[in-house]
Amino acid sequence: MKDFSQKIKLFYVGLTKKESVYKRRGIKPTRDWLVILTTNLVLFCILGVFGFYFYTQINKDKLFITEKANAIEVVRINTGLLKKTVEDIHSREEQTTSIKNNGTVLADPSI
């Protein structure tokens, strides 16, 4: 049993890092933060360059190529439907103003 526990301890000691690793490089939060911030700055700059490139290419119509219509289509308006819509809007406006001026008569729910 003691042999087995000794083997487990030796195995665990072999897996864990030695103190010499920390002494050699050392834990330096300032350096670590500098690396993190520099990496983020470089990534943001690269993303900015890509964004600017895509913006200029889209603005020049080179990235997304679309076919342009050769002829201008004539839009026909249904005048009867337009007049009916305008009359409906005016009637709703009149109803709204009459409700605002006269008020509404609410039904008595107890009846």
JSON list of N, CA and C in Angstrom, two decimals, residues 71-77:
[
{"chain": "A", "resi": 71, "resn": "ALA", "atom": "N", "xyz": [-33.58, 49.68, -69.40]},
{"chain": "A", "resi": 71, "resn": "ALA", "atom": "CA", "xyz": [-34.72, 50.56, -69.64]},
{"chain": "A", "resi": 71, "resn": "ALA", "atom": "C", "xyz": [-35.37, 50.94, -68.32]},
{"chain": "A", "resi": 72, "resn": "ILE", "atom": "N", "xyz": [-35.89, 52.12, -68.28]},
{"chain": "A", "resi": 72, "resn": "ILE", "atom": "CA", "xyz": [-36.59, 52.58, -67.10]},
{"chain": "A", "resi": 72, "resn": "ILE", "atom": "C", "xyz": [-38.04, 52.13, -67.20]},
{"chain": "A", "resi": 73, "resn": "GLU", "atom": "N", "xyz": [-38.51, 51.45, -66.16]},
{"chain": "A", "resi": 73, "resn": "GLU", "atom": "CA", "xyz": [-39.88, 50.98, -66.17]},
{"chain": "A", "resi": 73, "resn": "GLU", "atom": "C", "xyz": [-40.82, 52.11, -65.78]},
{"chain": "A", "resi": 74, "resn": "VAL", "atom": "N", "xyz": [-41.95, 52.15, -66.47]},
{"chain": "A", "resi": 74, "resn": "VAL", "atom": "CA", "xyz": [-42.96, 53.16, -66.18]},
{"chain": "A", "resi": 74, "resn": "VAL", "atom": "C", "xyz": [-43.87, 52.61, -65.09]},
{"chain": "A", "resi": 75, "resn": "VAL", "atom": "N", "xyz": [-44.01, 53.37, -64.03]},
{"chain": "A", "resi": 75, "resn": "VAL", "atom": "CA", "xyz": [-44.87, 52.94, -62.93]},
{"chain": "A", "resi": 75, "resn": "VAL", "atom": "C", "xyz": [-46.26, 53.50, -63.18]},
{"chain": "A", "resi": 76, "resn": "ARG", "atom": "N", "xyz": [-47.24, 52.61, -63.16]},
{"chain": "A", "resi": 76, "resn": "ARG", "atom": "CA", "xyz": [-48.62, 53.04, -63.38]},
{"chain": "A", "resi": 76, "resn": "ARG", "atom": "C", "xyz": [-49.34, 53.05, -62.04]},
{"chain": "A", "resi": 77, "resn": "ILE", "atom": "N", "xyz": [-50.01, 54.14, -61.78]},
{"chain": "A", "resi": 77, "resn": "ILE", "atom": "CA", "xyz": [-50.73, 54.30, -60.53]},
{"chain": "A", "resi": 77, "resn": "ILE", "atom": "C", "xyz": [-52.21, 54.09, -60.78]}
]
